[in-house]
Coordinates of C-alpha atoms in Angstrom, one line a residue:
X1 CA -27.5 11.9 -19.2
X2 CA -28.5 8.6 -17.3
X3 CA -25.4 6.0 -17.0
X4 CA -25.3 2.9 -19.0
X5 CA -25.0 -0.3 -17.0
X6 CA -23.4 -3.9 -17.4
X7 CA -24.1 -6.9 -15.7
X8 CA -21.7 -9.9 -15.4
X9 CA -20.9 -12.4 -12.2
X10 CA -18.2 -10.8 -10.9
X11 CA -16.8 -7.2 -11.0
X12 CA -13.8 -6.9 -9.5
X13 CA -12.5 -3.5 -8.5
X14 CA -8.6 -3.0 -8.7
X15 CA -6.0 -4.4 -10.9
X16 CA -3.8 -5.5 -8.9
X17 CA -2.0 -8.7 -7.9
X18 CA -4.6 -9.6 -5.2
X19 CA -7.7 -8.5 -7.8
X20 CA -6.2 -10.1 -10.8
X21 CA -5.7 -13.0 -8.8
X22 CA -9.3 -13.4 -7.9
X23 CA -10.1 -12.9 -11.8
X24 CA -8.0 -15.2 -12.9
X25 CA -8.9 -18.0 -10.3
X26 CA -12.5 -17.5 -11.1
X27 CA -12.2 -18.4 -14.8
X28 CA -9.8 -21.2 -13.9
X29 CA -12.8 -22.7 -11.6
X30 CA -15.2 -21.8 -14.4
X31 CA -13.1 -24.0 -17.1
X32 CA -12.9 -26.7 -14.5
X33 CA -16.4 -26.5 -14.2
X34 CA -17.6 -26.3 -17.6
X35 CA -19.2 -23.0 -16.3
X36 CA -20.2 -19.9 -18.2
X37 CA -19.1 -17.0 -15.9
X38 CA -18.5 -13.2 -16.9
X39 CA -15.6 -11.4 -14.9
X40 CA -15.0 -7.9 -15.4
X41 CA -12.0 -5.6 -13.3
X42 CA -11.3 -1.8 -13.4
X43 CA -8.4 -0.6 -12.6
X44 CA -8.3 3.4 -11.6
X45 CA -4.5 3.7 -13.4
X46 CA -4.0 4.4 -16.7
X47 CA -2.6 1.2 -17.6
X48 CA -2.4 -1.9 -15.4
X49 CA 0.6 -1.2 -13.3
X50 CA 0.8 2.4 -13.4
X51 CA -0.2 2.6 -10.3
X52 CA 1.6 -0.4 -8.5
X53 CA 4.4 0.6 -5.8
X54 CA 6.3 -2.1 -3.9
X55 CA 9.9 -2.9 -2.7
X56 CA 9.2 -5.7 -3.7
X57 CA 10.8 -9.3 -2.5
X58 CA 7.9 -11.5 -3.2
X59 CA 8.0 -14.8 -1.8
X60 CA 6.2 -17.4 -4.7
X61 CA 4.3 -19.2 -2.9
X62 CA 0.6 -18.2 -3.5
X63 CA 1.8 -18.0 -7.7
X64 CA 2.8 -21.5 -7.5
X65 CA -0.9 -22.3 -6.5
X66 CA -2.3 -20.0 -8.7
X67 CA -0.3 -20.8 -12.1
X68 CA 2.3 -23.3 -11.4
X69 CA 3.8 -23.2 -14.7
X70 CA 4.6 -19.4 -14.1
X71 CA 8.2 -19.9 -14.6
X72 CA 7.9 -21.4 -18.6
X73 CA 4.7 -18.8 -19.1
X74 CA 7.2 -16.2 -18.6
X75 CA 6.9 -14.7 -14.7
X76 CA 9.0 -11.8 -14.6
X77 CA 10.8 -13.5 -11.6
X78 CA 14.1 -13.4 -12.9
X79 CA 16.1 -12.4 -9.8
X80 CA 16.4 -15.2 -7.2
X81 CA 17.8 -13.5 -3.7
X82 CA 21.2 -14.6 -3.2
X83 CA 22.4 -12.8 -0.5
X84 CA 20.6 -11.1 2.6
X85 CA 22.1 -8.5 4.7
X86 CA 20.6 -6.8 7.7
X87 CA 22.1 -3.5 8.9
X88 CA 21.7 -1.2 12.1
X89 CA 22.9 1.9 11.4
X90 CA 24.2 5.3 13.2
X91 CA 25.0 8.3 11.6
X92 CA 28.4 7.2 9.8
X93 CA 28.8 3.5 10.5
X94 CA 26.7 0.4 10.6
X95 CA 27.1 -3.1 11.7
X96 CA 25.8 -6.0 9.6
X97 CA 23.9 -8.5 12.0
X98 CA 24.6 -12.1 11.8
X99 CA 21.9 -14.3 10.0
X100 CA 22.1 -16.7 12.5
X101 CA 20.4 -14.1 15.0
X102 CA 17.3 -13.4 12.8
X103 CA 14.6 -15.3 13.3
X104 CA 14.0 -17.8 10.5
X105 CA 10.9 -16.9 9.6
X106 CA 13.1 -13.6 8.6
X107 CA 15.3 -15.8 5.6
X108 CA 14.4 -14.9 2.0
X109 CA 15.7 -18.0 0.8
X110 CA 13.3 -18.6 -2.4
X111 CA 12.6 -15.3 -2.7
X112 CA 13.0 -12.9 -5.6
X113 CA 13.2 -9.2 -6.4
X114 CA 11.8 -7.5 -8.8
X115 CA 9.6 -5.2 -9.9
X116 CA 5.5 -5.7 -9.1
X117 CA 4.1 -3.8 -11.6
X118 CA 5.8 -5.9 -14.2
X119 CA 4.4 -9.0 -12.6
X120 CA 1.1 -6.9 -12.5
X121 CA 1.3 -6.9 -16.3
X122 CA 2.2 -10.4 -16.8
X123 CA -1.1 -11.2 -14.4
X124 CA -3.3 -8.9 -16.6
X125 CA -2.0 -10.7 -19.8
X126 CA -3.0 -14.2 -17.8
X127 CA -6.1 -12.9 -16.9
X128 CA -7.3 -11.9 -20.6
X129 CA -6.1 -15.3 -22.1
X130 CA -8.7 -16.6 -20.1
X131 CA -11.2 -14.6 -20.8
X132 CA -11.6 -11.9 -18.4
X133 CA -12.5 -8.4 -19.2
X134 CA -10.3 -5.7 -18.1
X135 CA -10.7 -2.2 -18.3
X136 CA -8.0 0.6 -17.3
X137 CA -8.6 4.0 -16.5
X138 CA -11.9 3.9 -15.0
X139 CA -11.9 4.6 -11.3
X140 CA -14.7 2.8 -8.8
X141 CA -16.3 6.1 -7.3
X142 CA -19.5 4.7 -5.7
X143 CA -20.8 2.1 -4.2
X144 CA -24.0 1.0 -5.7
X145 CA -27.0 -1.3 -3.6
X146 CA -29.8 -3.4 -3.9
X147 CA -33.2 -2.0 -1.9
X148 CA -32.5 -4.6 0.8
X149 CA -28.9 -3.2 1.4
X150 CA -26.8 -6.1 -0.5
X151 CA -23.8 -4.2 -2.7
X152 CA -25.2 -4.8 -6.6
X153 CA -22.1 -3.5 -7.8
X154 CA -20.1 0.1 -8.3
X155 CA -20.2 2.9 -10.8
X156 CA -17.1 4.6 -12.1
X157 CA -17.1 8.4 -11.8
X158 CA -17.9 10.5 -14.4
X159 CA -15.6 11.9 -16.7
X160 CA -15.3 15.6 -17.8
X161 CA -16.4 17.3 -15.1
X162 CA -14.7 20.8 -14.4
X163 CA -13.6 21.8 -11.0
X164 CA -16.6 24.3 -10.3
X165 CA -18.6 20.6 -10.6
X166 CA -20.3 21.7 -13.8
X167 CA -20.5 19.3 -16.6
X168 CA -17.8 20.4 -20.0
X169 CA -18.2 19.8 -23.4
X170 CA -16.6 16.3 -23.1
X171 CA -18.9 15.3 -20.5
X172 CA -19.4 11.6 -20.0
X173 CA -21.0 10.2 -17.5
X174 CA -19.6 7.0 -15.5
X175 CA -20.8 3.8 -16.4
X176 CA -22.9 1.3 -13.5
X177 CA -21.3 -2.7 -13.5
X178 CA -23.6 -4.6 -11.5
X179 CA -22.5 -8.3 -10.5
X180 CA -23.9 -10.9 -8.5
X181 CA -20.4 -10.4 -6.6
X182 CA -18.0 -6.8 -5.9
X183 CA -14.9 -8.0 -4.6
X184 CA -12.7 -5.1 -3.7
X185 CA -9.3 -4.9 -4.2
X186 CA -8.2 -1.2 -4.6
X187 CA -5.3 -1.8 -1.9
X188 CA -4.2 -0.1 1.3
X189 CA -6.9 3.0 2.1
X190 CA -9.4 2.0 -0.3
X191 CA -11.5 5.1 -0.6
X192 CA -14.8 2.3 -1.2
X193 CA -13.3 0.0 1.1
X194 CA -13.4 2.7 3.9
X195 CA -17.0 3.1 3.2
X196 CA -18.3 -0.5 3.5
X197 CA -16.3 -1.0 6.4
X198 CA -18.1 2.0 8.0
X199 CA -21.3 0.7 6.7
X200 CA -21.0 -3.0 7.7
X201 CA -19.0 -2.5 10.6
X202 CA -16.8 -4.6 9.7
X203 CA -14.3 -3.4 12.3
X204 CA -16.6 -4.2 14.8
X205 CA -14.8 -7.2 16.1
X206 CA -11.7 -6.3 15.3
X207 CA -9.5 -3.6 15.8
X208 CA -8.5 0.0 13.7
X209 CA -5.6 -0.6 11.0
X210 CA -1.9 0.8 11.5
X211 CA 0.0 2.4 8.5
X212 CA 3.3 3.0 7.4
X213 CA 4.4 5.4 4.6
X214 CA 7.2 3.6 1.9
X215 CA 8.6 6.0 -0.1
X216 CA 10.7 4.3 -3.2
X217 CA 12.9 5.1 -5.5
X218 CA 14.4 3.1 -8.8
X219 CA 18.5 3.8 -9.9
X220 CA 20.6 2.8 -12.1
X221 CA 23.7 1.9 -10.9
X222 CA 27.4 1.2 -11.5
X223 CA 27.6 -2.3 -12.9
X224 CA 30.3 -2.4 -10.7
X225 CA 28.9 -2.4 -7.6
X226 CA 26.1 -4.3 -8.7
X227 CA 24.8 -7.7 -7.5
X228 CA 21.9 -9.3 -8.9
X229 CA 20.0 -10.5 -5.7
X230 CA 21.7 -9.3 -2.8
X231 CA 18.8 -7.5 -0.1
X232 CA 19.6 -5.2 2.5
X233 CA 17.4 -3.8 5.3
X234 CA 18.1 -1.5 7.6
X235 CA 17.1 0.2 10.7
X236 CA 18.5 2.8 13.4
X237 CA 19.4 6.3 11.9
X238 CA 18.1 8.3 10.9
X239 CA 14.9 7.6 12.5
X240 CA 16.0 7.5 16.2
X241 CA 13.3 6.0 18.5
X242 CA 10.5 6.6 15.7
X243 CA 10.1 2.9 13.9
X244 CA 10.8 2.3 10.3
X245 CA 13.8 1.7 7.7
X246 CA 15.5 1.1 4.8
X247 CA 15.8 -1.0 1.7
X248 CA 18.1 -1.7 -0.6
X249 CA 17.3 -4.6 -3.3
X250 CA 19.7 -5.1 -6.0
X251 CA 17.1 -6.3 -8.9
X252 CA 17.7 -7.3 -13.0
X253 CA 19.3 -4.9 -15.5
X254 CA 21.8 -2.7 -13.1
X255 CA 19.0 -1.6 -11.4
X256 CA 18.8 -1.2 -7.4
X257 CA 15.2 -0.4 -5.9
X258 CA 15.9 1.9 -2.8
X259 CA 13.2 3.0 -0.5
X260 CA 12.4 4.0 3.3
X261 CA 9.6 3.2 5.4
X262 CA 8.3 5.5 8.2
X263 CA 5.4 3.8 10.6
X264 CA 2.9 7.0 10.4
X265 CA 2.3 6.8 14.3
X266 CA 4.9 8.8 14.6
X267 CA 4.8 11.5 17.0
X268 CA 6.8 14.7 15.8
X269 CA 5.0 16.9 13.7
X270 CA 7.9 18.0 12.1
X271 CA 9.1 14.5 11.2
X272 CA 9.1 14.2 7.4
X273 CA 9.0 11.1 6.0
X274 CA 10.1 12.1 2.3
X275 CA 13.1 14.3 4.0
X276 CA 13.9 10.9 5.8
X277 CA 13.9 9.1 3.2
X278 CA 16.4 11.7 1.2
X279 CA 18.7 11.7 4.4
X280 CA 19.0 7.7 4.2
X281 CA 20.5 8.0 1.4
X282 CA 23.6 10.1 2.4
X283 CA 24.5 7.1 5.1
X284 CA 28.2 6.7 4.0
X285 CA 27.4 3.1 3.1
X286 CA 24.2 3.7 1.2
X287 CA 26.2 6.6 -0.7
X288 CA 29.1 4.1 -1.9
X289 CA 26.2 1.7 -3.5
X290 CA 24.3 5.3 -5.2
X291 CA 27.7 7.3 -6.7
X292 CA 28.3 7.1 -10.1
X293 CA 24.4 6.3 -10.9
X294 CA 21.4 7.9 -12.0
X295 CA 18.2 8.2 -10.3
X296 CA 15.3 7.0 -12.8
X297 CA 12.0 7.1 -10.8
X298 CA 10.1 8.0 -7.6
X299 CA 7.3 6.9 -6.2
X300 CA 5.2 6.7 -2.5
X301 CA 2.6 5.3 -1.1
X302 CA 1.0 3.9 2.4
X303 CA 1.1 0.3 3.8
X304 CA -0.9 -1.8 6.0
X305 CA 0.8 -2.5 9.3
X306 CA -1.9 -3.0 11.5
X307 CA -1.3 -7.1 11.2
X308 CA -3.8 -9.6 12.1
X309 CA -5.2 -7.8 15.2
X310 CA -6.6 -5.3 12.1
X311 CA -7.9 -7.6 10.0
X312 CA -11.5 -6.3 9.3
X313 CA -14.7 -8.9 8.7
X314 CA -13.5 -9.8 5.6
X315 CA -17.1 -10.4 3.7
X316 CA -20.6 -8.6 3.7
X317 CA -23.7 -8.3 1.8
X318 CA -22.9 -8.8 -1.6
X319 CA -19.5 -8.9 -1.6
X320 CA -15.7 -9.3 -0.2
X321 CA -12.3 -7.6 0.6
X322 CA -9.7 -8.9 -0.7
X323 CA -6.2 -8.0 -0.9
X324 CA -4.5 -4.6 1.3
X325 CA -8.3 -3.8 1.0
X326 CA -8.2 -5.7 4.1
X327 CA -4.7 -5.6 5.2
X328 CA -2.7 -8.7 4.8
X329 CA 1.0 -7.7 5.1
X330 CA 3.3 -9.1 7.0
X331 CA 5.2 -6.5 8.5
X332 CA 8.6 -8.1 9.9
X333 CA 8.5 -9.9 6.5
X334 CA 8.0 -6.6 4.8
X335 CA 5.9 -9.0 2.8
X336 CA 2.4 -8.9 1.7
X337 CA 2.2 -9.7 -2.3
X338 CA 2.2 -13.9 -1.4
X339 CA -0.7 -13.1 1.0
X340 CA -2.9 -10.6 -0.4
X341 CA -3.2 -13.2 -3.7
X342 CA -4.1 -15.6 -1.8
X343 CA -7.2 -14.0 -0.3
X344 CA -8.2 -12.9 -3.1
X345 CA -8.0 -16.5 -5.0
X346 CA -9.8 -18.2 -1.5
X347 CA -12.6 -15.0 -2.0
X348 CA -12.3 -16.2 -5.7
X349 CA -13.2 -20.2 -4.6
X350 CA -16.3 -18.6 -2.2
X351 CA -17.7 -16.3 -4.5
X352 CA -17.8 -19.4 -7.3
X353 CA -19.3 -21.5 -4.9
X354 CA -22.1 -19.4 -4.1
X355 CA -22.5 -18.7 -8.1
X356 CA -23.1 -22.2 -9.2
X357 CA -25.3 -23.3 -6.4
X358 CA -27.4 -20.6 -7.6
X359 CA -27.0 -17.1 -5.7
X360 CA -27.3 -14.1 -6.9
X361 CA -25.6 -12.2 -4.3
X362 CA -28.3 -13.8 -1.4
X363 CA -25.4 -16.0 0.3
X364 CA -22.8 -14.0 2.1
X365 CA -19.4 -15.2 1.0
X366 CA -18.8 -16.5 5.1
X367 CA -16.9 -19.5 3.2
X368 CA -14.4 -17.3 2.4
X369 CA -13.7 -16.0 6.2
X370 CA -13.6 -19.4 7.5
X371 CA -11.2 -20.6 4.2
X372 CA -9.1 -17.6 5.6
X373 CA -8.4 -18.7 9.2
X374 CA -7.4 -22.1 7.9
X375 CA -5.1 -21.0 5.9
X376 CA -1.4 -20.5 5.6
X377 CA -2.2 -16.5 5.2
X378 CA -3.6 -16.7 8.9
X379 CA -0.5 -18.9 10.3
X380 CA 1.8 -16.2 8.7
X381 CA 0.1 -13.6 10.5
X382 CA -0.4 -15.1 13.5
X383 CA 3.9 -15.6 13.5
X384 CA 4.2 -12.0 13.9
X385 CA 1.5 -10.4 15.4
X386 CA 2.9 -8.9 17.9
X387 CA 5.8 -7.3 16.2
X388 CA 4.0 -3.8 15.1
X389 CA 2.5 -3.6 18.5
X390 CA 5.3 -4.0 20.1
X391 CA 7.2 -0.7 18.3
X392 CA 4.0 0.9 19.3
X393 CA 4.0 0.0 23.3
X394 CA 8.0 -0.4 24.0
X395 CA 9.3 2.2 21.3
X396 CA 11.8 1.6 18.5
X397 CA 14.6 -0.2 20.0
X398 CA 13.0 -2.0 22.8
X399 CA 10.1 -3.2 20.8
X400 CA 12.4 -4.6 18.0
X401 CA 14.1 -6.6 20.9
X402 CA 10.7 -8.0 22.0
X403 CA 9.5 -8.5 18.8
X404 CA 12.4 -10.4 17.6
X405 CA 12.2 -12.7 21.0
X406 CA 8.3 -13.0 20.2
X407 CA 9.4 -14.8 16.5
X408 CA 11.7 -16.5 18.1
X409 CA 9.1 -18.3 20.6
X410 CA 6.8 -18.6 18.0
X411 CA 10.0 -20.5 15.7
X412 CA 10.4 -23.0 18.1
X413 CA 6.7 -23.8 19.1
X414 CA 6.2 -21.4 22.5
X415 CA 4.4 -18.7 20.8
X416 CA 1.3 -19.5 22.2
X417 CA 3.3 -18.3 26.0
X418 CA 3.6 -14.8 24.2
X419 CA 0.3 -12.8 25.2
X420 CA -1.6 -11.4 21.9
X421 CA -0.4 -7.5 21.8
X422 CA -3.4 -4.2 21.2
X423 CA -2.8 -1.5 19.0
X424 CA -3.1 1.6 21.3
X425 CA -3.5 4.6 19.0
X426 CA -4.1 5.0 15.8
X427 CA -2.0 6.5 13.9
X428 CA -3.6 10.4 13.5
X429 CA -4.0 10.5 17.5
X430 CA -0.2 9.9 18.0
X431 CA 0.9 12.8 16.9
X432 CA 2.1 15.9 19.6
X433 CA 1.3 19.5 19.4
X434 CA 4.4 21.3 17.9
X435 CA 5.1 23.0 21.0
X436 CA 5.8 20.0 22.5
X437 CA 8.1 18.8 19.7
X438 CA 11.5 20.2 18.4
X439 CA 12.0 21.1 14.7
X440 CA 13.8 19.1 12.5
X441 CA 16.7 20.9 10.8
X442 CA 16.9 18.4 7.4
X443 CA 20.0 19.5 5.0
X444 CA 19.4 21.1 1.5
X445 CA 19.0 18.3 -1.1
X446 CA 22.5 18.0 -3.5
X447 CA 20.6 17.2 -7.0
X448 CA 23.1 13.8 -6.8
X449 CA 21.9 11.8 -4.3
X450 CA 19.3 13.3 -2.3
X451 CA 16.2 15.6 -4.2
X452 CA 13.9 17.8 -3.5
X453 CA 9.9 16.6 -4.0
X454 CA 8.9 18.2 -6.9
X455 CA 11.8 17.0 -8.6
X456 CA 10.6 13.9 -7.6
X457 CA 7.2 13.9 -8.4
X458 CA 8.3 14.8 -11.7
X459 CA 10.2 11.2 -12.2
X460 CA 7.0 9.4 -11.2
X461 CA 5.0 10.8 -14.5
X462 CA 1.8 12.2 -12.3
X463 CA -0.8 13.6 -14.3
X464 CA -4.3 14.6 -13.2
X465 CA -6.7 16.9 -15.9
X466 CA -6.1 20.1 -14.0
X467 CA -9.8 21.0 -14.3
X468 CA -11.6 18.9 -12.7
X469 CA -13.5 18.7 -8.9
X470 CA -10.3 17.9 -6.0
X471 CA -10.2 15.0 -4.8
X472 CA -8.7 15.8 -1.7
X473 CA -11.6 16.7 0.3
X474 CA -11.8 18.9 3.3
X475 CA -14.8 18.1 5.5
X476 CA -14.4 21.4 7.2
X477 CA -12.4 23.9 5.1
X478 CA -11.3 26.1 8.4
X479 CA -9.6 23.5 10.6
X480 CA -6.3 23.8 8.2
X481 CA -5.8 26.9 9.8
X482 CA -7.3 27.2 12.9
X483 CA -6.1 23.6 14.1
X484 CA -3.5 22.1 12.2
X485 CA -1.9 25.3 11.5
X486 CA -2.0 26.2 14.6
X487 CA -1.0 23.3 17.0
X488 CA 0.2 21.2 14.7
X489 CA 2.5 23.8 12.5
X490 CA 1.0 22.5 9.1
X491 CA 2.1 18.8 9.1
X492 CA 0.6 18.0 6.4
X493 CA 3.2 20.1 4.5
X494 CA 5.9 17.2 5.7
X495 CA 4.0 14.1 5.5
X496 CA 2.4 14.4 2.0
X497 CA 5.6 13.2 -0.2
X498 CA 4.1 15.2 -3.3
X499 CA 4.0 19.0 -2.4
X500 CA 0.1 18.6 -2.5
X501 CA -0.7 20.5 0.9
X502 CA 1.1 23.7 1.3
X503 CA 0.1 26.8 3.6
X504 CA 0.5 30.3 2.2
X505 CA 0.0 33.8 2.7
X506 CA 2.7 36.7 3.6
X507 CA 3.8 37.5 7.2
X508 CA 1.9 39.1 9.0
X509 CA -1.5 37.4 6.4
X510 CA -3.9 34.7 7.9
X511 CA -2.4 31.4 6.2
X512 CA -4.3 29.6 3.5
X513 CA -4.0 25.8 3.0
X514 CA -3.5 25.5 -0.7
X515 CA -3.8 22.1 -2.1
X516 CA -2.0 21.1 -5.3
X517 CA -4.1 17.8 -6.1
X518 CA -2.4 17.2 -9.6
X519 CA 1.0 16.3 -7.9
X520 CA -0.9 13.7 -6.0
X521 CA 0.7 10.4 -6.2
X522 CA -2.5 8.7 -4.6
X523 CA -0.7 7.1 -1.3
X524 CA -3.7 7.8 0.5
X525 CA -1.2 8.8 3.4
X526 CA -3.1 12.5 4.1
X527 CA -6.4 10.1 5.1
X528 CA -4.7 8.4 7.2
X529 CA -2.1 11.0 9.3
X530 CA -4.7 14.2 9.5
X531 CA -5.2 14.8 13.3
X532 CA -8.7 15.3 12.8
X533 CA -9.3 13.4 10.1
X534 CA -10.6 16.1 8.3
X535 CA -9.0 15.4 4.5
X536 CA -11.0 12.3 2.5
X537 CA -9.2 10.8 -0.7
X538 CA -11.6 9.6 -3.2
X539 CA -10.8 8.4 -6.8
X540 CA -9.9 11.4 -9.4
X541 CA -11.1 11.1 -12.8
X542 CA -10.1 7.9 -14.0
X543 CA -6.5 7.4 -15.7
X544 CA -5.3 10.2 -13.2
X545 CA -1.9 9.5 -11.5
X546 CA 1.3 8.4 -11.3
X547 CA 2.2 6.0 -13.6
X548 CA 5.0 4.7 -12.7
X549 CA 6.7 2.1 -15.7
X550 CA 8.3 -0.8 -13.5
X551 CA 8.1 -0.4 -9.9

């Protein structure tokens, strides 16, 4: 069966904030304009939203630009931040550092918490008024290009396929979208992304992305000890020098959003971010806010750290990243939302440009790169660039003292005296042979406060059609065993948060890697922490996944 194929201007591949920003700011340009223009984006989740994971404190600023009236078209931004806490923990106590200390660019004064894939859904709702087409559960799966090279758009993978790769009875195949523009916005560790940045060497200039792995969960809590607005961070235990930390954002209807972030350069193979995660929570102060409630969902998945040393060339042949697709967050901040919608709107501005003055995809969208390093995306970056290097090159504690003086220069005008700071590994080469490392004894779960995974995975609604092809691939099925089993002692048993990689066999048997791909939560975090980068995460069948209701 040959695919079917659609044309419009633009196809846009992700739902997000950052891609249904660029839809929406394209038909807002086309009103203006008095232009025809045909937008189309696909979204790999069920719904729109289902597969959207973030703390989140969003700072507003790139939604005023892009709808001012948000507020009276009904923004789910209904909790202001009233009160900002910043804590250092040890094992039992903590101390609460003075806001006066933090640098400024730190405050999250007009800020508000709440839950992103709501304000996904309200984005997808803006985006259809005006026109644009939207279609859940269909997953980008290749990369589709003219004769001369130029991207002519992408085709979604076929559906009803069985896991032997033979066609079922409900075979259908995927469906070709060509535009005169592909703007990709599938977010961090875009499986597509990852192959036009190998194609166009867009990293050529630049260097490799860092990552961090943010594992969330959503409670309800005791009214009582609830307080619409109030944001904590942490840092110290339990991670010792290894960087990363806590947070603890008291959002609308008596719910908290709690969730730990581990950088994934860590260096223990042992180290388990999900049994972090679960530890944090039994902190005596963390435990006082979580007794008495009810946890309601669970959820994972990677973030870009690498700053703006790792921004990629953002625009090639045919098309643009836009979004985490490129990497815009700003790690200090813990921020990215603001910034990754504003790419995608200036990508938006280029792409339109080129489209009225006649291209079909012939003009490389270089307006948008420039449009980018003018902007206040770039300045925001450029604030903090040397904070996740710094964790890197002086360790946990010394690094957040340098990185905290950096801001501080850069607050009061003398950040150009502060030397520009290089990633030095990535984040798969960091880690140690396990006979170099010590074990980490982690205590049993209680089924109160802390959980075991599958329990967990359970909460964040993941389904996958059990037959059908894996889409964890292993590029060489015997280096499970012969190398990361044994140097490494099987880490990818501790850093996938979803029970998907798990070694069997008896004692005394060879072990097996078994992977469980339907528990996979897609946080792309096995692509980015296997030692040998053996393990590539493309796109299940489409509508496969967590689908997580309001995180």
């Amino acid at each position: 069966m040959e695919r079917e194929s659609m044309e419009f201007d633009v196809v846009i591949v992700g739902g997000g904030p950052a891609g249904l920003s660029a839809a929406i700011r394209l038909m807002q340009l086309a009103q203006e304009k008095d232009q025809e223009l045909m937008v189309c984006v696909i979204e790999k989740g069920s719904e729109i939203g289902a597969h959207i994971l973030s703390g989140a404190v969003v700072d507003p600023i790139a939604l005023d630009e892009l709808i001012p009236d948000w507020k009276e078209k009904g923004a789910p931004l209904n909790t202001p931040v009233v009160d900002n806490q910043h804590w250092v923990l040890s094992e039992t106590g903590h101390k609460s550092l003075p806001h006066f200390m933090m640098p400024p660019l730190l405050s999250n004064d007009g800020m508000y918490t709440l839950s992103l894939g709501n304000l996904t859904r309200w984005l997808a709702e803006q985006a259809e008024a005006l026109g644009v087409e939207i279609y859940p559960g269909f997953a980008g799966s290749e990369v589709l290009y003219h004769e001369d090279g130029r991207v002519k758009g992408v085709a979604t993978g076929d559906m009803g396929v069985g896991r032997d790769g033979e066609q079922k009875a409900g075979y259908t195949p995927g469906m070709e979208l060509h535009a005169k523009y592909t703007l990709f916005a599938e977010g961090c560790r875009g499986s597509l992304s990852k192959e036009l940045e190998a194609k166009f060497a867009l990293r050529e200039n630049g260097q490799f992305q860092t990552y961090g792995i943010g594992i969330k969960e959503l409670w309800d809590i005791d009214p009582s000890k609830h307080v619409p607005g109030r944001v904590i961070h942490t840092q110290g235990w339990p991670l010792g020098n290894t960087a990363g930390g806590g947070f603890i954002y008291h959002q609308e209807n008596n719910q908290v959003a709690i969730g730990f972030v581990v950088t994934l350069d860590y260096e223990n193979p042992y180290l388990s971010p999900f049994d972090e995660m679960q530890r944090f929570k039994t902190h005596p102060e963390v435990r006082k806010i979580l007794e008495g409630g009810r946890r309601v969902a669970y959820g994972a998945r990677a973030i870009n750290e690498g700053g703006l040393q790792s921004v990629p060339k953002l625009y090639f042949p045919g098309g643009a990243l836009v979004g985490c697709a490129a990497g815009f967050v700003n790690v200090p901040r813990i921020k990215g939302t603001h910034n990754a919608m504003k790419s995608a709107m200036l990508a938006a501005e280029s792409a339109f440009d080129a489209i009225v003055a006649g291209s079909n995809g012939e003009t490389e969208l270089s307006s948008y790169e420039d449009a980018f390093k003018s902007s206040w995306i770039y300045k925001d970056l450029h604030k903090v660039r040397n904070a996740r290097p710094a964790l890197a090159k002086f360790g946990a504690k010394w690094g957040t003292l340098y990185a905290g003086f950096d801001m501080w220069m850069n607050t009061i005008g003398l950040g150009f005296m502060m030397p520009t700071l290089k990633h030095i590994h990535k984040d798969n080469e960091a880690t140690k042979k396990a006979a170099d490392c010590q074990p980490i004894d982690y205590p049993k779960p209680d089924g109160v406060i802390s959980f075991d995974k599958l329990s967990s995975v359970f909460l964040s609604n993941t389904n996958h059609e059990e037959d059908q092809p894996i889409h964890l691939q292993l590029k060489d099925e015997s280096i499970p065993v012969s190398v990361n089993w044994a140097d490494y002692n099987g880490p990818e048993q501790r850093f996938c948060p979803a029970g998907v990689y798990e070694y069997v066999g008896e004692d005394g048997e060879e072990k097996r890697l078994q992977i469980n791909a339907q528990n996979c939560v897609h946080c792309k975090t096995c692509d980015i922490k296997d030692i040998t980068q053996n393990i590539n995460w493309v796109v299940p069948e489409g509508g496969g996944g967590p689908n997580y209701p309001n995180m």
